Coordinates of N, CA and C in Angstrom, one line a residue:
X65 N 12.1 -8.5 0.4 CA 12.1 -8.3 -1.1 C 10.3 -9.0 -1.3
X66 N 10.1 -10.2 -1.2 CA 8.7 -10.5 -1.5 C 7.4 -10.4 -0.8
X67 N 7.8 -9.9 0.3 CA 6.8 -9.6 1.1 C 5.7 -7.4 0.2
X68 N 6.9 -6.9 -0.5 CA 6.8 -5.9 -1.1 C 5.6 -6.2 -2.1
X69 N 6.0 -7.7 -2.7 CA 4.9 -8.3 -3.7 C 2.8 -8.0 -3.3
X70 N 2.7 -7.4 -2.0 CA 1.1 -7.7 -1.4 C 0.6 -6.8 -2.3
X71 N 0.9 -5.7 -2.6 CA 0.3 -5.0 -3.4 C 0.5 -4.8 -5.1
X72 N 1.6 -6.1 -5.4 CA 1.7 -5.7 -6.7 C 0.4 -7.1 -7.2
X73 N 0.7 -7.8 -6.6 CA 0.4 -8.6 -7.0 C -1.5 -9.0 -7.1
X74 N -2.4 -8.1 -6.6 CA -3.5 -8.2 -6.7 C -4.4 -8.2 -8.3
X75 N -5.0 -9.6 -9.0 CA -4.8 -9.6 -9.7 C -6.5 -8.3 -10.6
X76 N -5.8 -8.5 -12.2 CA -6.1 -8.1 -12.8 C -7.8 -8.2 -13.1
X77 N -8.9 -7.6 -13.0 CA -10.2 -8.0 -12.6 C -10.6 -8.1 -14.4
X78 N -10.8 -9.3 -13.8 CA -12.1 -9.5 -15.4 C -13.5 -9.1 -15.8
X79 N -14.3 -7.8 -17.0 CA -14.9 -6.8 -17.1 C -16.3 -8.4 -16.9
X80 N -17.5 -7.5 -16.0 CA -18.5 -8.6 -15.9 C -20.1 -8.0 -17.7
X81 N -19.4 -7.2 -17.8 CA -19.9 -6.3 -18.8 C -19.8 -6.3 -20.3
X82 N -20.7 -6.9 -21.5 CA -20.7 -7.1 -22.3 C -19.8 -5.8 -22.4
X83 N -20.9 -4.2 -22.1 CA -19.8 -3.4 -23.2 C -18.4 -2.8 -22.7
X84 N -18.1 -3.6 -21.8 CA -17.1 -3.3 -21.1 C -15.5 -4.3 -22.1
X85 N -14.7 -3.4 -22.7 CA -13.5 -4.2 -22.6 C -11.8 -3.7 -22.5
X86 N -11.4 -5.0 -21.1 CA -9.3 -4.8 -20.1 C -8.9 -3.8 -21.8
X87 N -7.6 -2.8 -20.8 CA -7.2 -2.4 -21.9 C -6.3 -3.0 -21.7
X88 N -5.3 -2.7 -23.3 CA -3.6 -4.2 -23.2 C -2.9 -3.9 -22.2
X89 N -2.2 -4.4 -22.1 CA -1.2 -4.2 -21.5 C -0.9 -3.1 -22.3
X90 N -0.3 -3.1 -23.4 CA 0.3 -2.1 -24.2 C 0.0 -0.6 -24.4
X91 N -1.3 -0.8 -23.9 CA -2.3 0.8 -23.6 C -1.9 1.4 -22.1
X92 N -1.9 0.0 -21.1 CA -1.8 0.5 -19.7 C -0.4 1.8 -20.2
X93 N 0.3 0.6 -20.3 CA 1.6 0.9 -20.6 C 2.0 2.6 -21.1
X94 N 1.8 2.8 -22.3 CA 1.5 3.9 -22.5 C 0.8 5.4 -21.0
X95 N -0.5 4.7 -20.8 CA -1.2 5.2 -20.0 C -0.5 5.8 -18.8
X96 N 0.4 4.4 -18.3 CA 1.5 5.3 -17.1 C 2.2 6.0 -17.8
X97 N 3.4 6.0 -18.7 CA 4.2 6.9 -19.7 C 3.7 8.3 -18.8
X98 N 2.5 8.2 -20.3 CA 1.9 9.8 -19.7 C 1.2 10.4 -19.0
X99 N 1.0 9.1 -17.7 CA 0.3 10.2 -16.2 C 1.8 10.6 -15.2
X100 N 2.8 9.5 -15.7 CA 4.2 10.3 -14.7 C 4.8 11.2 -15.5
X101 N 4.1 11.8 -17.2 CA 5.4 12.2 -17.7 C 4.0 13.6 -17.3
X102 N 3.0 13.9 -17.2 CA 2.0 15.0 -16.4 C 2.4 15.7 -14.6
X103 N 2.9 14.7 -14.5 CA 3.3 14.3 -13.2 C 4.5 15.1 -12.8
X104 N 5.7 14.6 -13.4 CA 6.9 15.7 -14.2 C 6.6 17.3 -13.5
X105 N 5.7 17.1 -15.3 CA 5.6 19.2 -15.5 C 5.2 18.9 -14.8
X106 N 3.6 18.7 -14.3 CA 2.9 19.9 -12.9 C 3.8 20.1 -11.8
X107 N 4.9 19.8 -11.6 CA 6.5 19.9 -10.9 C 6.7 20.6 -11.2
X108 N 7.2 20.4 -12.4 CA 8.4 21.8 -12.7 C 7.6 22.8 -12.7
X109 N 6.3 23.0 -13.5 CA 5.5 24.9 -14.1 C 5.4 25.0 -12.6
X110 N 4.3 24.5 -12.2 CA 3.8 24.9 -11.2 C 4.2 24.8 -9.8
X111 N 6.0 25.0 -9.5 CA 6.0 24.5 -8.4 C 6.1 25.6 -7.4
X112 N 6.1 27.1 -8.1 CA 6.3 28.8 -7.6 C 4.8 28.9 -7.0
X113 N 4.6 27.7 -7.1 CA 2.6 28.2 -6.3 C 2.3 27.0 -6.2
X114 N 1.5 26.7 -4.7 CA 1.4 25.3 -4.1 C 0.3 25.6 -4.8
X115 N -1.1 26.7 -4.0 CA -2.8 26.1 -4.7 C -2.3 26.0 -6.6
X116 N -1.3 26.4 -7.4 CA -2.5 25.4 -8.4 C -0.7 24.0 -8.9
X117 N -0.1 24.0 -7.8 CA 0.5 22.5 -6.9 C -0.3 21.1 -7.1
X118 N -1.2 21.9 -6.4 CA -2.2 21.5 -5.6 C -2.8 20.4 -6.4
X119 N -4.0 21.9 -6.8 CA -4.7 21.8 -8.3 C -4.2 20.5 -9.3
X120 N -3.4 20.9 -9.1 CA -2.6 19.9 -10.8 C -2.2 18.6 -10.0
X121 N -1.5 17.9 -9.1 CA -0.6 17.0 -9.0 C -1.4 16.1 -8.5
X122 N -2.6 16.3 -7.2 CA -3.7 15.9 -6.8 C -4.3 14.8 -7.5
X123 N -5.1 15.4 -9.1 CA -5.4 14.0 -9.9 C -4.4 12.6 -10.3
X124 N -3.6 13.3 -10.6 CA -2.3 12.5 -10.5 C -2.5 11.4 -9.9
X125 N -1.9 12.1 -8.8 CA -1.6 11.1 -7.7 C -3.5 9.7 -8.0
X126 N -3.9 11.0 -7.2 CA -4.8 10.2 -7.4 C -5.0 9.1 -9.0
X127 N -5.1 8.7 -9.5 CA -5.4 8.1 -10.2 C -4.4 7.6 -10.0
X128 N -2.9 7.4 -10.4 CA -1.7 5.9 -10.0 C -1.9 6.2 -8.4
X129 N -2.6 5.6 -8.1 CA -2.2 5.5 -6.9 C -3.4 5.1 -5.9
X130 N -4.8 5.6 -6.0 CA -5.6 5.5 -4.9 C -6.8 4.5 -5.2
X131 N -6.8 4.3 -4.2 CA -8.6 3.4 -4.5 C -9.7 3.7 -3.5
X132 N -10.3 3.2 -3.5 CA -12.0 3.5 -2.6 C -12.6 2.1 -2.1
X133 N -12.2 2.0 -0.9 CA -13.0 0.7 0.2 C -11.6 -0.7 0.1
X134 N -11.9 -1.1 -0.2 CA -10.4 -3.1 0.1 C -10.2 -2.6 -1.5
X135 N -8.4 -2.4 -0.9 CA -8.1 -2.5 -2.2 C -7.6 -3.8 -3.2
X136 N -7.8 -5.3 -1.9 CA -7.4 -6.0 -1.9 C -9.0 -6.2 -3.3
X137 N -10.1 -5.6 -3.3 CA -11.6 -6.7 -3.7 C -11.8 -4.6 -4.7
X138 N -11.4 -3.3 -4.5 CA -12.1 -2.9 -5.3 C -11.2 -2.1 -6.5
X139 N -11.7 -1.1 -6.9 CA -9.9 -0.6 -7.7 C -8.8 -1.2 -7.8
X140 N -8.3 -1.3 -8.9 CA -6.4 -2.0 -8.5 C -6.2 0.2 -10.0
X141 N -5.1 0.8 -8.4 CA -5.2 2.2 -9.1 C -3.8 1.5 -10.0
X142 N -3.3 2.8 -11.3 CA -2.8 2.3 -12.5 C -1.5 2.6 -11.6
X143 N -0.4 2.2 -11.0 CA 0.9 2.0 -11.0 C 0.8 0.7 -10.4
X144 N 0.3 0.2 -9.5 CA 0.1 -0.8 -9.1 C -0.5 -2.1 -10.4
X145 N -1.2 -1.6 -11.0 CA -2.1 -2.9 -12.2 C -0.7 -2.8 -13.0
X146 N -0.3 -2.0 -13.3 CA 1.5 -2.4 -14.4 C 2.7 -3.5 -13.5
X147 N 2.9 -2.9 -12.8 CA 3.5 -3.1 -11.7 C 2.8 -5.1 -12.3
X148 N 1.6 -5.1 -11.3 CA 1.2 -6.5 -11.4 C 1.1 -7.3 -12.8
X149 N 0.6 -6.4 -14.4 CA 1.0 -7.8 -15.1 C 2.5 -7.6 -15.0
X150 N 3.6 -7.3 -14.4 CA 4.9 -8.2 -14.7 C 5.6 -8.1 -13.3
X151 N 4.4 -8.2 -12.6 CA 5.2 -9.3 -11.2 C 5.7 -8.9 -10.6
X152 N 6.4 -7.6 -10.7 CA 7.3 -7.1 -10.0 C 7.1 -5.9 -8.1
X153 N 8.1 -5.9 -7.2 CA 7.3 -5.6 -6.1 C 7.9 -3.9 -6.4
X154 N 6.9 -3.3 -5.7 CA 7.4 -1.2 -5.6 C 7.0 -1.4 -4.0
X155 N 8.9 -1.7 -3.8 CA 9.2 -1.3 -2.3 C 10.0 0.0 -2.0
X156 N 9.2 0.9 -1.0 CA 10.0 1.9 -0.6 C 10.4 1.6 1.2
X157 N 10.8 2.7 1.6 CA 11.5 2.7 2.7 C 11.1 4.5 3.3
X158 N 10.3 3.7 4.5 CA 9.0 4.7 5.6 C 9.1 3.8 6.4
X159 N 8.9 4.1 8.3 CA 8.2 5.0 9.1 C 6.9 3.8 9.2
X160 N 7.5 2.6 10.2 CA 5.4 1.9 10.0 C 4.7 1.7 11.2
X161 N 3.4 1.6 10.9 CA 2.6 1.8 12.6 C 3.0 3.4 13.3
X162 N 3.5 4.4 12.2 CA 3.9 5.8 13.3 C 3.0 6.3 14.1
X163 N 1.4 6.2 14.2 CA 0.3 6.0 14.2 C 0.5 5.6 15.7
X164 N 0.5 4.6 15.6 CA 0.5 3.9 16.8 C 0.9 4.0 17.9
X165 N 2.7 4.6 17.7 CA 3.2 5.3 18.3 C 3.2 6.7 19.0
X166 N 2.3 7.0 18.3 CA 2.2 9.2 19.0 C 0.9 9.1 19.8
X167 N 0.6 7.7 19.8 CA -1.3 7.5 20.4 C -0.6 7.2 21.5
X168 N 0.7 6.0 21.7 CA 0.5 6.1 23.1 C 1.7 7.0 23.5
X169 N 2.4 8.4 23.2 CA 3.1 9.0 23.5 C 1.7 9.5 24.4
X170 N 2.3 10.3 25.7 CA 1.0 11.2 26.4 C 1.0 12.7 25.7
X171 N 2.5 12.8 25.1 CA 1.9 14.4 25.0 C 1.6 14.5 23.8
X172 N 0.6 14.0 22.9 CA -0.4 14.1 22.3 C -1.9 13.5 22.8
X173 N -1.9 13.5 23.5 CA -2.6 11.9 24.5 C -3.6 14.1 23.8
X174 N -4.0 15.3 24.6 CA -4.6 15.9 24.8 C -5.1 16.9 23.6
X175 N -4.3 16.2 22.6 CA -4.3 17.2 21.3 C -5.6 16.9 20.6
X176 N -5.9 17.6 19.8 CA -7.6 18.0 18.8 C -7.4 17.2 17.7
X177 N -5.5 17.5 17.4 CA -6.0 16.3 15.7 C -4.0 16.2 15.7
X178 N -3.9 15.2 15.3 CA -2.3 15.3 14.6 C -1.9 14.5 13.6
X179 N -0.8 15.2 12.5 CA -0.2 14.1 11.4 C 0.9 14.3 11.5
X180 N 1.2 12.9 11.0 CA 2.3 11.8 11.5 C 3.9 12.3 9.8
X181 N 4.6 12.6 10.3 CA 5.9 13.5 9.2 C 6.5 11.5 8.9
X182 N 5.1 11.2 7.6 CA 6.4 9.5 7.4 C 6.2 9.9 5.8
X183 N 7.8 10.4 5.5 CA 7.4 10.6 3.6 C 8.4 9.8 3.4
X184 N 7.8 9.2 1.8 CA 8.5 7.5 1.5 C 9.8 7.6 0.4
X185 N 10.5 7.1 0.3 CA 11.3 7.6 -0.7 C 12.1 5.7 -1.2
X186 N 13.0 5.8 -2.3 CA 13.5 4.6 -2.7 C 14.2 4.2 -1.8
X187 N 15.0 5.4 -1.5 CA 16.3 4.8 -0.6 C 16.3 5.7 1.3
X188 N 16.7 4.8 1.7 CA 17.3 5.1 3.3 C 17.1 6.2 3.5
X189 N 16.4 6.7 4.1 CA 17.4 8.1 5.5 C 17.2 8.1 6.7
X190 N 16.2 7.3 7.1 CA 16.9 7.2 8.7 C 17.0 6.0 9.2
X191 N 17.6 5.2 10.0 CA 17.8 4.1 10.9 C 16.7 3.7 10.7
X192 N 15.9 4.5 11.5 CA 14.6 2.8 11.7 C 13.4 3.8 11.0
X193 N 13.8 4.0 9.9 CA 13.0 3.4 8.4 C 13.1 1.8 8.4
X194 N 11.8 1.4 7.6 CA 11.9 0.5 7.3 C 11.3 -0.2 5.4
X195 N 11.7 -1.0 5.0 CA 11.5 -1.8 3.9 C 9.9 -1.8 3.7
X196 N 9.3 -1.7 2.8 CA 7.8 -2.1 3.2 C 7.4 -1.7 1.5
X197 N 6.3 -2.8 0.5 CA 5.4 -2.3 -0.2 C 4.8 -0.4 -0.1
X198 N 5.1 0.2 -2.0 CA 4.6 1.0 -1.7 C 2.9 1.3 -1.1
X199 N 1.8 0.3 -1.7 CA 0.5 0.0 -1.2 C 0.7 0.3 0.3
X200 N 1.5 -1.0 0.5 CA 1.0 -0.9 2.4 C 1.0 0.9 2.7
X201 N 2.7 1.6 2.2 CA 2.2 2.3 3.0 C 1.1 3.6 3.2
X202 N 1.2 3.4 1.5 CA 0.1 4.1 1.4 C -1.4 3.4 2.5
X203 N -0.8 3.2 2.9 CA -2.2 2.4 3.8 C -1.6 2.9 5.6
X204 N -0.8 2.9 5.6 CA -0.4 3.6 7.5 C -1.4 4.6 7.2
X205 N -1.3 5.2 8.1 CA -2.5 6.5 9.1 C -2.0 7.4 9.1
X206 N -2.5 7.9 8.6 CA -1.2 9.5 9.2 C -1.9 10.9 9.4
X207 N -3.2 10.8 9.8 CA -4.2 11.9 10.2 C -4.7 11.4 11.6
X208 N -5.1 12.3 12.2 CA -6.2 11.2 13.4 C -6.8 12.5 14.5
X209 N -8.4 13.0 14.2 CA -8.1 14.2 14.7 C -9.5 13.9 15.5
X210 N -10.1 14.1 16.3 CA -11.8 13.9 17.4 C -12.6 12.9 16.4
X211 N -12.9 13.2 15.7 CA -13.8 12.0 14.5 C -13.5 11.5 13.2
X212 N -12.3 11.3 13.2 CA -12.0 10.6 12.3 C -10.6 10.2 11.9
X213 N -10.9 8.9 11.3 CA -8.9 8.9 11.2 C -8.8 8.6 9.5
X214 N -7.7 9.1 9.1 CA -7.3 9.1 7.4 C -5.8 8.3 7.5
X215 N -5.9 7.5 6.1 CA -4.8 6.8 5.8 C -3.6 7.6 4.4
X216 N -3.2 7.2 4.5 CA -2.7 8.0 3.2 C -3.6 8.4 1.5
X217 N -3.8 6.9 1.7 CA -4.1 6.6 0.2 C -5.7 7.5 0.9
X218 N -6.4 8.0 1.5 CA -7.5 8.6 2.1 C -7.1 9.6 1.6
X219 N -6.0 10.0 2.8 CA -6.0 11.5 2.2 C -5.3 12.1 1.3
X220 N -5.3 11.5 0.3 CA -4.9 12.0 -1.4 C -6.1 11.7 -2.0
X221 N -7.0 10.7 -2.0 CA -7.8 10.6 -2.2 C -9.2 12.1 -2.3
X222 N -9.4 12.2 -1.3 CA -10.1 13.0 -0.4 C -10.1 14.2 -0.4
X223 N -8.7 14.3 -0.5 CA -7.7 16.2 -1.3 C -8.2 16.6 -2.5
X224 N -7.8 15.3 -3.2 CA -8.6 15.4 -4.9 C -9.9 15.7 -4.6
X225 N -10.3 15.4 -4.4 CA -11.7 15.3 -4.8 C -11.9 16.8 -4.0
X226 N -11.6 16.9 -2.5 CA -12.4 18.1 -2.2 C -11.3 19.9 -2.5
X227 N -10.2 19.5 -2.9 CA -8.9 21.2 -3.5 C -9.2 20.5 -4.3
X228 N -9.3 20.1 -5.6 CA -8.2 19.7 -7.1 C -9.9 19.5 -8.2
X229 N -10.4 18.8 -8.0 CA -11.4 17.9 -8.7 C -12.4 18.4 -8.7
X230 N -13.3 18.4 -7.8 CA -15.0 19.3 -7.3 C -15.4 20.1 -6.5
X231 N -14.2 20.6 -5.3 CA -14.3 22.0 -5.2 C -15.0 21.9 -4.6
X232 N -14.8 21.3 -3.5 CA -16.3 20.9 -2.6 C -16.6 22.2 -1.2
X233 N -17.1 22.0 -1.3 CA -17.8 23.5 -0.3 C -17.0 23.4 1.1
X234 N -16.4 22.0 1.2 CA -16.4 21.6 3.1 C -14.6 21.1 2.5
X235 N -13.7 21.2 3.5 CA -13.1 20.3 3.5 C -12.5 19.8 4.9
X236 N -12.0 18.8 5.4 CA -11.2 18.3 6.8 C -10.6 19.8 7.2
X237 N -10.7 20.2 8.5 CA -9.7 21.2 9.4 C -8.0 20.6 9.2
X238 N -8.1 19.3 9.6 CA -6.2 19.1 9.6 C -6.2 19.4 8.6
X239 N -6.4 19.4 7.1 CA -5.7 19.2 5.8 C -6.2 20.6 5.8
X240 N -6.6 21.6 5.8 CA -6.3 22.7 6.5 C -5.4 23.4 6.7
X241 N -4.8 23.1 8.1 CA -4.2 23.1 8.9 C -3.2 23.0 7.6
X242 N -2.9 21.6 7.3 CA -1.6 21.1 7.1 C -1.2 22.2 5.7
X243 N -2.5 22.8 4.9 CA -1.7 23.6 3.9 C -1.7 25.4 4.5
X244 N -2.4 25.6 5.8 CA -1.3 26.8 5.9 C -0.3 27.0 7.0
X245 N -0.4 26.0 7.7 CA 1.4 25.2 8.1 C 2.5 25.4 7.1
X246 N 3.4 26.6 7.6 CA 5.1 26.3 6.3 C 6.1 26.0 6.7
X247 N 6.5 24.8 5.7 CA 7.9 24.6 6.6 C 8.5 25.2 5.1
X248 N 9.9 25.0 5.6 CA 10.9 25.0 4.6 C 10.3 25.9 2.4
X249 N 9.5 26.8 3.1 CA 9.5 27.8 2.2 C 7.8 26.8 1.8
X250 N 7.4 26.0 2.3 CA 6.1 25.8 1.2 C 5.3 25.8 2.4
X251 N 4.2 24.6 2.2 CA 3.2 24.0 2.8 C 3.5 22.6 3.7
X252 N 2.6 22.3 4.2 CA 2.9 21.5 4.5 C 2.8 19.6 3.8
X253 N 1.4 20.5 3.7 CA 0.5 19.3 3.0 C 1.8 19.2 1.5
X254 N 2.2 20.5 0.3 CA 2.6 20.6 -0.5 C 4.2 20.1 0.0
X255 N 4.6 20.0 1.1 CA 6.1 18.9 0.8 C 5.7 17.4 0.4
X256 N 4.2 17.4 2.2 CA 4.1 15.9 1.6 C 4.5 15.2 0.4
X257 N 3.4 15.8 -0.6 CA 2.7 15.6 -2.2 C 3.7 15.1 -2.5
X258 N 5.0 16.8 -2.2 CA 6.7 16.3 -2.9 C 7.1 15.0 -2.8
X259 N 7.3 14.7 -1.9 CA 7.8 13.4 -1.2 C 6.9 11.8 -2.2
X260 N 5.6 12.6 -2.3 CA 4.9 11.1 -3.1 C 5.4 10.6 -4.2
X261 N 5.4 11.8 -4.6 CA 5.5 11.9 -5.7 C 6.8 11.6 -6.2
X262 N 7.5 12.4 -5.7 CA 9.2 11.7 -6.6 C 8.8 10.0 -6.5
X263 N 8.5 9.9 -5.2 CA 8.7 8.3 -5.1 C 8.4 7.7 -6.2
X264 N 6.6 8.6 -6.8 CA 6.0 7.6 -7.2 C 6.6 7.8 -8.8
X265 N 7.5 8.9 -8.9 CA 7.9 9.1 -10.4 C 9.0 7.6 -10.2
X266 N 10.0 7.9 -9.4 CA 10.9 6.5 -9.2 C 10.6 5.2 -8.9
X267 N 9.4 4.9 -8.7 CA 9.0 3.0 -9.0 C 8.3 3.5 -10.2
X268 N 7.2 4.6 -10.8 CA 6.9 4.2 -12.1 C 8.1 4.4 -13.5
X269 N 9.6 4.3 -13.3 CA 10.1 5.0 -14.2 C 11.0 4.0 -14.4
X270 N 11.1 3.1 -13.2 CA 11.5 1.5 -12.1 C 10.2 0.8 -13.6
X271 N 9.8 0.8 -13.7 CA 8.6 -0.3 -13.9 C 8.6 -0.1 -15.1
X272 N 8.6 1.3 -16.3 CA 8.7 1.3 -17.2 C 9.8 0.2 -18.4
X273 N 10.8 0.5 -17.3 CA 12.0 0.3 -17.3 C 12.0 -2.0 -17.8
X274 N 10.4 -1.7 -16.7 CA 11.0 -3.4 -16.7 C 10.2 -3.5 -17.9
X275 N 9.3 -3.0 -17.7 CA 8.4 -2.8 -19.5 C 9.0 -2.9 -20.9
X276 N 10.3 -2.5 -21.2 CA 10.8 -2.6 -22.3 C 12.3 -3.6 -22.0
X277 N 11.9 -4.6 -21.3 CA 12.9 -5.3 -21.2 C 11.9 -6.8 -22.1

């Protein structure tokens, strides 16, 4: 568990600008509570409409989980920021370095693109899953094609910009393929986001319980 503090121990940055004021701990806990409420509400409201679900889930997940650039030097997202203030770990179970293992598998050598089925959970569902920090899992590589490798963090961040917030005129082909591939009655991409949202809600509610103590 101590290794899981890597993501949660990131420092809260002091503002260098005179016109900015760091939010209070109470305000950030309230922001987290409201964000988790929105995330859970979107899952229920748009459960039968993949397009609307993506448009509403992605911005929530981006604000709670994602950073741009080096997480140790740049923006510290809300979920990890509040966990850091409480000095608590956010452990999940998932597969580790699965992209590396698949790249070494000759079956995938000729593929133009691959994406990895590696979903986070607060409970262990498979024997080979390892305990790891949630932010460490978000740094795991998920997509590889001929030109680009994406981590889970980058996948959510880029998808939020291209599918939900900005409605960019272009998108990554492999993300479009995931949206068009159906599994268990919904798109593969939506299934991934359901799992990520579930882990986020479980860990977020754990943080809120600790904040009350």
